[in-house]
Amino acid sequence: MTALKLLSQTKLYWGLIAIFLIGVLASPMSSKGNNIFLSYGNLLDVLRQVSTTGLIATGMTAVIITGGIDLSVGSLMAICSVVCAMLLTVPGVTPGVALGVPTVALVALCLGFVVTRFIFQNLAKSRAGADVAREVRLDGIRGLVTPAVVGVVLCCLSLWYLLPQIDSKFGVLGVLLVAPCVGLLFGTLNGFIIVAGRLQPFIVTLAMMVTALGIARLTAGQNNAVLPVYTGSNATADFEILRSLVFGIIPMPGLFFLGAILIYGAVLRFTPFGRYVYAIGGNEEAARLSGIAAGRVKIATYAISGLLAGIAAVLYVAQYRQGKPDAGAGLELDAIAAVVIGGTSLMGGRGSLTGTFCGVLIFGLLSNILQLHNINSNLQLVLKGMIIIGTVLVQERNAGDLLAYLRLPGGQTARKETAAAKRPSQETPSLNLGGNKNETT
């Protein structure tokens, strides 16, 4: 029984190992007799290719754990890629500058205010006692004046850094500052509308997907379906660093992806914010009654999702040497598929970034295997869809129900085992602020 339980808990890793072994055994051979799938260059290409989707999926994981969904990340990446390419290649005041620079100033102002007030708030709570769950009142100096001053200072510093680059062209650090801030702004707007308007995330993010696509096309201009970026020619040569190998070992996009997984994973696992995310996904009303600012937490998850979409956009421009309004078309579906394959429940309250990391790799390795065998692209989509459905059936332990419904052998036995596994969850639920014990580890 223990072995079966262990196998059930680690099935995602076994799935990743199985996909890898299939790739090794079914790989074509090079002219020198080497296994192409196992070649260092091929594995690096897999990591490089999954990095963009991986960054999007990283932000998507926390959103889905709260019980939400973000369909706008593909369009947000597209608009950020247009802004990034325009800043890199076109000097002077452009639509990219008009959208990006004021956004950075606004983000710096709000971020300075919110972070400073948050620090003062927690210091006041610690002095008042650890049992104080709700906000404590701050005086005018700590609650308003000092946070406002810090925000204004950060705003001025950001403008001092960015404004001189307008007359020439933006550098690597400039676009790494502007593009993520644009994504952060749109992501925050998503979360604010969902929370303040009490609307379904599906509807709000669907509307934002269409809106952001239109803004991306307006920013690029009717005659600019693609904005080419050639490092050392129409863009700074330093931008090449974002497609290079770090120490000749790992591609830079992969480093961004791994860094995001590790940092955000630690936040979700070891901080109160992470516990609040799981609590909201499990029972949002109970989380509110326990003193959790559920609205703020949800806004933060959508903001971080937009921020990671902006970072992915910069890496996309570096990889494909272009920015375009349809750069992220369909990417939100790939990200959701990777998250679901990783074991995150679309109902919320269950999931982990470790699972998402495995899901992204499974998706990437599967695509690579199909490409190495020159499988028709349309057939690839069919196979991916079937694998996604099968994986989710296994993750949600509903395969037995399907077999029983089809009256196939083993269906009734599997259905009884599934019901026994689910029976404890049918008891009266209680709020768990320590995270989800059923998440993939």
Short mmCIF file of C-alpha atoms in Angstrom, two decimals:
data_model
loop_
_atom_site.label_atom_id
_atom_site.label_comp_id
_atom_site.label_asym_id
_atom_site.label_seq_id
_atom_site.Cartn_x
_atom_site.Cartn_y
_atom_site.Cartn_z
CA MET A 1 0.00 0.00 0.00
CA THR A 2 2.86 2.33 0.84
CA ALA A 3 4.52 1.58 -2.49
CA LEU A 4 1.28 2.33 -4.36
CA LYS A 5 0.84 5.58 -2.45
CA LEU A 6 4.42 6.58 -3.22
CA LEU A 7 3.89 5.72 -6.88
CA SER A 8 0.72 7.84 -6.93
CA GLN A 9 2.49 10.81 -5.37
CA THR A 10 5.43 10.64 -7.79
CA LYS A 11 3.51 9.74 -10.95
CA LEU A 12 4.34 13.09 -12.53
CA TYR A 13 8.07 12.40 -12.28
CA TRP A 14 7.57 8.93 -13.69
CA GLY A 15 5.70 10.49 -16.59
CA LEU A 16 8.62 12.82 -17.25
CA ILE A 17 11.07 9.92 -17.09
CA ALA A 18 8.86 7.88 -19.44
CA ILE A 19 8.72 10.68 -22.01
CA PHE A 20 12.50 11.07 -21.78
CA LEU A 21 13.09 7.34 -22.27
CA ILE A 22 10.73 7.30 -25.25
CA GLY A 23 12.73 10.12 -26.75
CA VAL A 24 16.00 8.26 -26.20
CA LEU A 25 14.79 4.92 -27.58
CA ALA A 26 12.87 6.34 -30.55
CA SER A 27 15.42 8.98 -31.50
CA PRO A 28 16.84 8.98 -35.02
CA MET A 29 20.61 8.66 -35.39
CA SER A 30 22.97 11.14 -36.95
CA SER A 31 25.29 10.26 -39.83
CA LYS A 32 27.99 9.49 -37.23
CA GLY A 33 25.69 7.10 -35.35
CA ASN A 34 25.01 9.46 -32.42
CA ASN A 35 21.64 9.69 -30.70
CA ILE A 36 20.20 13.04 -31.84
CA PHE A 37 17.74 13.34 -28.95
CA LEU A 38 20.51 12.93 -26.36
CA SER A 39 22.84 15.39 -28.06
CA TYR A 40 23.76 18.37 -25.89
CA GLY A 41 22.65 20.81 -28.56
CA ASN A 42 19.20 19.24 -28.85
CA LEU A 43 18.59 19.26 -25.08
CA LEU A 44 19.71 22.90 -24.93
CA ASP A 45 17.25 23.72 -27.70
CA VAL A 46 14.46 22.06 -25.70
CA LEU A 47 15.26 24.19 -22.64
CA ARG A 48 15.54 27.30 -24.80
CA GLN A 49 12.21 26.64 -26.51
CA VAL A 50 10.25 25.89 -23.34
CA SER A 51 11.59 28.92 -21.45
CA THR A 52 9.05 31.38 -22.88
CA THR A 53 6.12 29.06 -22.22
CA GLY A 54 7.64 28.19 -18.85
CA LEU A 55 7.73 31.80 -17.69
CA ILE A 56 4.10 32.25 -18.70
CA ALA A 57 3.15 28.98 -16.97
CA THR A 58 4.97 30.03 -13.80
CA GLY A 59 2.74 33.07 -13.38
CA MET A 60 -0.31 31.11 -14.52
CA THR A 61 0.17 28.51 -11.77
CA ALA A 62 -0.52 30.88 -8.87
CA VAL A 63 -3.49 32.38 -10.74
CA ILE A 64 -5.05 28.94 -11.24
CA ILE A 65 -4.34 27.90 -7.64
CA THR A 66 -6.49 30.85 -6.51
CA GLY A 67 -9.29 29.47 -8.69
CA GLY A 68 -8.80 31.96 -11.53
CA ILE A 69 -7.56 31.88 -15.11
CA ASP A 70 -5.58 34.30 -17.26
CA LEU A 71 -6.30 34.16 -20.98
CA SER A 72 -4.58 37.47 -21.71
CA VAL A 73 -0.94 36.47 -21.16
CA GLY A 74 -0.34 35.72 -24.85
CA SER A 75 -1.57 39.16 -25.91
CA LEU A 76 0.33 40.82 -23.07
CA MET A 77 3.50 39.14 -24.29
CA ALA A 78 2.73 40.37 -27.80
CA ILE A 79 2.30 44.01 -26.79
CA CYS A 80 5.45 43.84 -24.64
CA SER A 81 7.41 42.36 -27.57
CA VAL A 82 6.29 45.24 -29.80
CA VAL A 83 7.31 47.80 -27.17
CA CYS A 84 10.66 46.04 -26.65
CA ALA A 85 11.47 45.86 -30.38
CA MET A 86 10.47 49.49 -30.94
CA LEU A 87 12.59 50.75 -28.04
CA LEU A 88 15.60 48.78 -29.31
CA THR A 89 15.43 49.85 -32.96
CA VAL A 90 13.68 53.23 -33.30
CA PRO A 91 15.12 56.38 -31.70
CA GLY A 92 13.02 59.34 -30.59
CA VAL A 93 9.50 59.55 -29.24
CA THR A 94 7.61 56.55 -30.60
CA PRO A 95 4.37 54.80 -29.58
CA GLY A 96 6.55 52.34 -27.66
CA VAL A 97 8.13 55.17 -25.68
CA ALA A 98 4.75 56.84 -25.13
CA LEU A 99 3.38 53.61 -23.69
CA GLY A 100 6.44 52.28 -21.89
CA VAL A 101 8.12 55.21 -20.13
CA PRO A 102 5.01 56.61 -18.37
CA THR A 103 4.13 53.05 -17.36
CA VAL A 104 7.51 52.61 -15.66
CA ALA A 105 7.07 55.93 -13.83
CA LEU A 106 3.60 54.93 -12.64
CA VAL A 107 4.73 51.46 -11.57
CA ALA A 108 7.72 52.92 -9.68
CA LEU A 109 5.47 55.43 -7.90
CA CYS A 110 2.88 52.83 -6.87
CA LEU A 111 5.45 50.16 -6.01
CA GLY A 112 7.41 52.52 -3.77
CA PHE A 113 4.23 53.59 -1.99
CA VAL A 114 2.82 50.07 -1.52
CA VAL A 115 6.09 48.43 -0.42
CA THR A 116 6.94 51.19 2.07
CA ARG A 117 3.44 51.15 3.57
CA PHE A 118 3.58 47.34 3.71
CA ILE A 119 6.83 47.50 5.70
CA PHE A 120 5.44 50.03 8.16
CA GLN A 121 2.24 48.00 8.47
CA ASN A 122 4.08 44.83 9.39
CA LEU A 123 6.37 46.63 11.82
CA ALA A 124 3.29 48.02 13.55
CA LYS A 125 1.72 44.55 13.65
CA SER A 126 4.82 43.05 15.22
CA ARG A 127 4.78 45.72 17.92
CA ALA A 128 1.06 45.22 18.53
CA GLY A 129 1.47 41.46 18.89
CA ALA A 130 1.61 38.44 16.61
CA ASP A 131 -2.08 37.70 17.16
CA VAL A 132 -3.16 40.83 15.28
CA ALA A 133 -4.50 39.50 11.96
CA ARG A 134 -6.10 42.58 10.49
CA GLU A 135 -4.50 45.85 9.51
CA VAL A 136 -3.48 48.34 12.17
CA ARG A 137 -3.91 52.04 11.68
CA LEU A 138 -0.82 54.08 10.80
CA ASP A 139 -0.32 57.74 11.48
CA GLY A 140 -0.13 60.25 8.63
CA ILE A 141 3.67 60.22 8.42
CA ARG A 142 4.12 56.44 8.15
CA GLY A 143 0.84 55.73 6.40
CA LEU A 144 0.89 58.41 3.70
CA VAL A 145 3.76 60.92 3.64
CA THR A 146 6.77 58.60 3.81
CA PRO A 147 5.37 56.02 1.32
CA ALA A 148 4.49 58.86 -1.08
CA VAL A 149 8.00 60.33 -0.82
CA VAL A 150 9.60 56.95 -1.48
CA GLY A 151 7.32 56.43 -4.48
CA VAL A 152 8.17 59.86 -5.93
CA VAL A 153 11.90 59.23 -5.46
CA LEU A 154 11.69 55.88 -7.29
CA CYS A 155 9.64 57.50 -10.04
CA CYS A 156 12.25 60.26 -10.51
CA LEU A 157 15.10 57.75 -10.54
CA SER A 158 13.41 55.64 -13.21
CA LEU A 159 12.79 58.70 -15.40
CA TRP A 160 16.37 59.89 -14.84
CA TYR A 161 17.59 56.54 -16.18
CA LEU A 162 15.17 56.16 -19.10
CA LEU A 163 14.73 59.66 -20.54
CA PRO A 164 18.33 60.02 -21.89
CA GLN A 165 17.88 56.79 -23.88
CA ILE A 166 14.91 58.12 -25.85
CA ASP A 167 17.02 60.22 -28.22
CA SER A 168 19.23 57.25 -29.10
CA LYS A 169 18.03 53.69 -28.56
CA PHE A 170 17.31 51.69 -25.43
CA GLY A 171 19.79 49.17 -24.09
CA VAL A 172 19.32 45.74 -22.55
CA LEU A 173 18.60 46.95 -19.03
CA GLY A 174 16.23 49.59 -20.37
CA VAL A 175 13.98 47.11 -22.17
CA LEU A 176 14.23 44.66 -19.25
CA LEU A 177 12.78 47.45 -17.12
CA VAL A 178 10.13 48.81 -19.48
CA ALA A 179 8.60 45.64 -20.99
CA PRO A 180 7.96 43.84 -17.66
CA CYS A 181 6.44 47.03 -16.23
CA VAL A 182 4.01 47.20 -19.17
CA GLY A 183 3.01 43.58 -18.51
CA LEU A 184 2.74 44.32 -14.78
CA LEU A 185 0.39 47.26 -15.41
CA PHE A 186 -1.97 45.25 -17.62
CA GLY A 187 -1.86 42.28 -15.24
CA THR A 188 -2.71 44.52 -12.29
CA LEU A 189 -5.59 45.97 -14.28
CA ASN A 190 -6.86 42.43 -14.86
CA GLY A 191 -6.80 41.65 -11.16
CA PHE A 192 -8.33 44.98 -10.14
CA ILE A 193 -11.30 44.59 -12.50
CA ILE A 194 -11.86 40.99 -11.36
CA VAL A 195 -11.79 41.91 -7.67
CA ALA A 196 -13.49 45.31 -7.73
CA GLY A 197 -16.09 44.36 -10.36
CA ARG A 198 -16.65 40.87 -8.91
CA LEU A 199 -16.47 39.44 -12.41
CA GLN A 200 -15.43 36.03 -13.65
CA PRO A 201 -11.68 35.89 -14.47
CA PHE A 202 -12.49 34.10 -17.73
CA ILE A 203 -14.55 37.05 -19.03
CA VAL A 204 -12.17 39.76 -17.83
CA THR A 205 -9.01 38.17 -19.17
CA LEU A 206 -10.74 37.26 -22.43
CA ALA A 207 -11.66 40.92 -22.88
CA MET A 208 -8.10 41.94 -21.98
CA MET A 209 -6.74 39.45 -24.53
CA VAL A 210 -8.66 41.18 -27.30
CA THR A 211 -7.90 44.67 -25.99
CA ALA A 212 -4.16 44.05 -25.62
CA LEU A 213 -4.01 42.59 -29.13
CA GLY A 214 -5.59 45.76 -30.50
CA ILE A 215 -3.20 47.97 -28.52
CA ALA A 216 -0.25 45.91 -29.80
CA ARG A 217 -1.34 46.45 -33.41
CA LEU A 218 -1.91 50.16 -32.85
CA THR A 219 1.51 50.49 -31.22
CA ALA A 220 3.27 48.64 -34.04
CA GLY A 221 1.41 50.57 -36.75
CA GLN A 222 -0.48 49.26 -39.75
CA ASN A 223 2.67 48.94 -41.84
CA ASN A 224 4.65 47.07 -39.19
CA ALA A 225 3.35 43.53 -38.90
CA VAL A 226 6.88 42.57 -37.82
CA LEU A 227 9.52 44.76 -36.18
CA PRO A 228 12.92 43.17 -36.99
CA VAL A 229 15.69 43.37 -34.40
CA TYR A 230 19.26 42.79 -35.59
CA THR A 231 21.83 43.07 -32.82
CA GLY A 232 24.82 45.11 -33.86
CA SER A 233 22.89 46.62 -36.78
CA ASN A 234 19.63 48.37 -35.91
CA ALA A 235 19.88 47.40 -32.20
CA THR A 236 22.64 47.41 -29.60
CA ALA A 237 25.07 44.50 -29.82
CA ASP A 238 24.72 43.93 -26.07
CA PHE A 239 21.21 42.56 -26.64
CA GLU A 240 22.87 39.39 -27.95
CA ILE A 241 23.60 38.42 -24.35
CA LEU A 242 19.97 37.36 -23.88
CA ARG A 243 20.40 34.53 -26.40
CA SER A 244 23.87 33.44 -25.30
CA LEU A 245 25.02 30.50 -23.17
CA VAL A 246 25.90 31.34 -19.57
CA PHE A 247 29.38 29.92 -18.91
CA GLY A 248 28.85 27.94 -22.12
CA ILE A 249 26.46 25.60 -20.27
CA ILE A 250 22.90 26.91 -19.99
CA PRO A 251 21.04 29.27 -22.35
CA MET A 252 20.12 32.65 -20.88
CA PRO A 253 16.34 32.13 -21.42
CA GLY A 254 16.58 28.87 -19.47
CA LEU A 255 18.30 30.72 -16.64
CA PHE A 256 15.42 33.20 -16.46
CA PHE A 257 12.92 30.32 -16.43
CA LEU A 258 14.73 28.36 -13.72
CA GLY A 259 15.19 31.52 -11.65
CA ALA A 260 11.47 32.33 -11.86
CA ILE A 261 10.52 28.78 -10.88
CA LEU A 262 12.87 28.75 -7.88
CA ILE A 263 11.99 32.24 -6.59
CA TYR A 264 8.24 32.06 -7.09
CA GLY A 265 8.20 28.46 -5.86
CA ALA A 266 9.94 29.51 -2.63
CA VAL A 267 7.45 32.37 -2.22
CA LEU A 268 4.46 30.05 -2.61
CA ARG A 269 5.89 27.40 -0.31
CA PHE A 270 7.53 29.35 2.51
CA THR A 271 5.81 32.73 2.83
CA PRO A 272 2.41 33.85 4.18
CA PHE A 273 1.55 35.08 0.67
CA GLY A 274 1.88 31.54 -0.64
CA ARG A 275 -0.30 30.15 2.14
CA TYR A 276 -2.90 32.79 1.37
CA VAL A 277 -2.89 31.80 -2.31
CA TYR A 278 -3.71 28.18 -1.41
CA ALA A 279 -6.27 29.24 1.19
CA ILE A 280 -8.12 31.43 -1.33
CA GLY A 281 -8.18 28.60 -3.86
CA GLY A 282 -9.48 26.17 -1.27
CA ASN A 283 -12.24 28.40 0.13
CA GLU A 284 -12.16 32.12 -0.65
CA GLU A 285 -14.97 33.04 1.73
CA ALA A 286 -13.31 31.22 4.64
CA ALA A 287 -10.04 32.94 3.78
CA ARG A 288 -11.74 36.35 3.96
CA LEU A 289 -13.39 35.55 7.29
CA SER A 290 -10.01 34.53 8.71
CA GLY A 291 -8.64 38.00 7.99
CA ILE A 292 -6.85 37.39 4.68
CA ALA A 293 -7.00 40.28 2.21
CA ALA A 294 -8.16 37.96 -0.57
CA GLY A 295 -8.65 40.76 -3.10
CA ARG A 296 -5.10 42.06 -2.74
CA VAL A 297 -3.63 38.58 -3.01
CA LYS A 298 -5.57 37.86 -6.19
CA ILE A 299 -4.53 41.20 -7.72
CA ALA A 300 -0.91 40.37 -6.88
CA THR A 301 -1.10 36.99 -8.64
CA TYR A 302 -2.45 38.57 -11.85
CA ALA A 303 0.15 41.35 -11.62
CA ILE A 304 2.99 38.83 -11.32
CA SER A 305 1.53 36.87 -14.23
CA GLY A 306 1.67 40.03 -16.37
CA LEU A 307 5.20 40.79 -15.16
CA LEU A 308 6.47 37.35 -16.20
CA ALA A 309 4.72 37.76 -19.58
CA GLY A 310 6.73 40.97 -20.07
CA ILE A 311 10.00 39.20 -19.26
CA ALA A 312 9.05 36.40 -21.66
CA ALA A 313 8.44 39.02 -24.35
CA VAL A 314 11.99 40.37 -24.06
CA LEU A 315 13.39 36.84 -24.33
CA TYR A 316 11.13 36.19 -27.32
CA VAL A 317 12.51 39.26 -29.10
CA ALA A 318 16.06 38.13 -28.34
CA GLN A 319 15.41 34.58 -29.58
CA TYR A 320 13.45 35.30 -32.74
CA ARG A 321 14.96 38.74 -33.49
CA GLN A 322 11.59 40.38 -33.91
CA GLY A 323 8.61 41.81 -32.14
CA LYS A 324 5.11 41.45 -33.55
CA PRO A 325 1.50 41.91 -32.43
CA ASP A 326 0.68 38.21 -32.72
CA ALA A 327 3.85 36.97 -31.01
CA GLY A 328 1.96 35.22 -28.21
CA ALA A 329 -0.93 33.77 -30.21
CA GLY A 330 -2.09 30.57 -28.53
CA LEU A 331 0.65 30.74 -25.89
CA GLU A 332 -1.88 31.04 -23.07
CA LEU A 333 -3.31 27.63 -24.05
CA ASP A 334 0.14 26.00 -24.01
CA ALA A 335 0.80 27.52 -20.58
CA ILE A 336 -2.53 26.31 -19.17
CA ALA A 337 -1.90 22.84 -20.60
CA ALA A 338 1.55 22.69 -19.00
CA VAL A 339 0.14 23.82 -15.65
CA VAL A 340 -2.67 21.24 -15.75
CA ILE A 341 -0.29 18.47 -16.82
CA GLY A 342 1.80 19.46 -13.80
CA GLY A 343 -1.06 18.54 -11.47
CA THR A 344 -2.56 21.96 -10.70
CA SER A 345 -6.33 21.72 -10.35
CA LEU A 346 -8.42 24.12 -12.41
CA MET A 347 -10.81 24.22 -9.43
CA GLY A 348 -8.10 25.90 -7.38
CA GLY A 349 -6.43 25.10 -4.07
CA ARG A 350 -4.05 22.42 -5.35
CA GLY A 351 -0.85 22.54 -7.34
CA SER A 352 2.82 23.46 -7.20
CA LEU A 353 5.50 25.04 -9.33
CA THR A 354 7.50 21.81 -9.13
CA GLY A 355 4.66 20.15 -10.98
CA THR A 356 4.47 23.01 -13.46
CA PHE A 357 8.20 22.66 -14.14
CA CYS A 358 7.70 18.96 -14.93
CA GLY A 359 4.64 19.76 -17.04
CA VAL A 360 6.56 22.30 -19.10
CA LEU A 361 9.40 19.82 -19.69
CA ILE A 362 6.95 17.05 -20.63
CA PHE A 363 5.29 19.37 -23.14
CA GLY A 364 8.65 20.49 -24.53
CA LEU A 365 10.14 17.00 -24.82
CA LEU A 366 6.99 15.71 -26.49
CA SER A 367 7.14 18.49 -29.09
CA ASN A 368 10.82 17.80 -29.67
CA ILE A 369 10.25 14.06 -30.17
CA LEU A 370 7.51 14.70 -32.72
CA GLN A 371 9.64 17.24 -34.57
CA LEU A 372 12.64 14.90 -34.72
CA HIS A 373 10.43 12.33 -36.46
CA ASN A 374 9.02 14.95 -38.86
CA ILE A 375 5.46 14.31 -37.73
CA ASN A 376 2.92 16.47 -39.57
CA SER A 377 2.22 19.63 -37.54
CA ASN A 378 -1.53 19.03 -37.62
CA LEU A 379 -1.08 15.50 -36.34
CA GLN A 380 1.18 16.88 -33.61
CA LEU A 381 -1.72 19.00 -32.35
CA VAL A 382 -4.01 15.96 -32.29
CA LEU A 383 -1.48 13.88 -30.36
CA LYS A 384 -0.81 16.70 -27.88
CA GLY A 385 -4.52 17.11 -27.23
CA MET A 386 -4.97 13.39 -26.56
CA ILE A 387 -1.98 13.33 -24.22
CA ILE A 388 -3.27 16.34 -22.30
CA ILE A 389 -6.66 14.69 -21.75
CA GLY A 390 -5.07 11.40 -20.71
CA THR A 391 -2.67 13.11 -18.32
CA VAL A 392 -5.42 15.13 -16.65
CA LEU A 393 -7.57 12.00 -16.25
CA VAL A 394 -4.68 10.33 -14.41
CA GLN A 395 -3.88 13.43 -12.33
CA GLU A 396 -7.49 13.88 -11.24
CA ARG A 397 -7.94 10.12 -10.68
CA ASN A 398 -10.95 10.04 -13.00
CA ALA A 399 -9.65 7.37 -15.37
CA GLY A 400 -11.58 4.70 -13.43
CA ASP A 401 -14.82 6.63 -13.89
CA LEU A 402 -14.21 6.81 -17.64
CA LEU A 403 -13.49 3.07 -17.87
CA ALA A 404 -16.60 2.27 -15.85
CA TYR A 405 -18.72 4.57 -18.02
CA LEU A 406 -17.45 2.80 -21.14
CA ARG A 407 -17.89 -0.56 -19.36
CA LEU A 408 -14.32 -1.57 -20.04
CA PRO A 409 -12.48 -4.27 -18.02
CA GLY A 410 -11.06 -2.94 -14.75
CA GLY A 411 -13.37 0.03 -14.71
CA GLN A 412 -15.41 -0.92 -11.62
CA THR A 413 -12.32 -1.78 -9.59
CA ALA A 414 -10.58 1.45 -10.55
CA ARG A 415 -13.74 3.40 -9.79
CA LYS A 416 -13.93 1.95 -6.26
CA GLU A 417 -10.28 2.79 -5.64
CA THR A 418 -10.89 6.33 -6.88
CA ALA A 419 -13.90 6.75 -4.59
CA ALA A 420 -11.88 5.48 -1.62
CA ALA A 421 -9.10 7.92 -2.42
CA LYS A 422 -11.54 10.82 -2.66
CA ARG A 423 -13.61 9.95 0.43
CA PRO A 424 -11.54 11.94 2.99
CA SER A 425 -12.00 15.12 0.93
CA GLN A 426 -15.79 14.81 1.29
CA GLU A 427 -15.64 15.60 4.99
CA THR A 428 -16.33 19.10 6.30
CA PRO A 429 -13.55 21.28 4.86
CA SER A 430 -11.40 23.41 7.13
CA LEU A 431 -9.20 26.34 6.27
CA ASN A 432 -5.57 25.31 5.86
CA LEU A 433 -3.21 28.28 6.04
CA GLY A 434 -0.18 26.04 5.93
CA GLY A 435 -0.49 25.34 2.21
CA ASN A 436 -2.01 22.41 0.38
CA LYS A 437 -0.97 19.04 1.70
CA ASN A 438 -2.09 17.29 -1.48
CA GLU A 439 0.06 19.30 -3.85
CA THR A 440 2.71 17.61 -5.92
CA THR A 441 6.05 17.56 -4.16
#
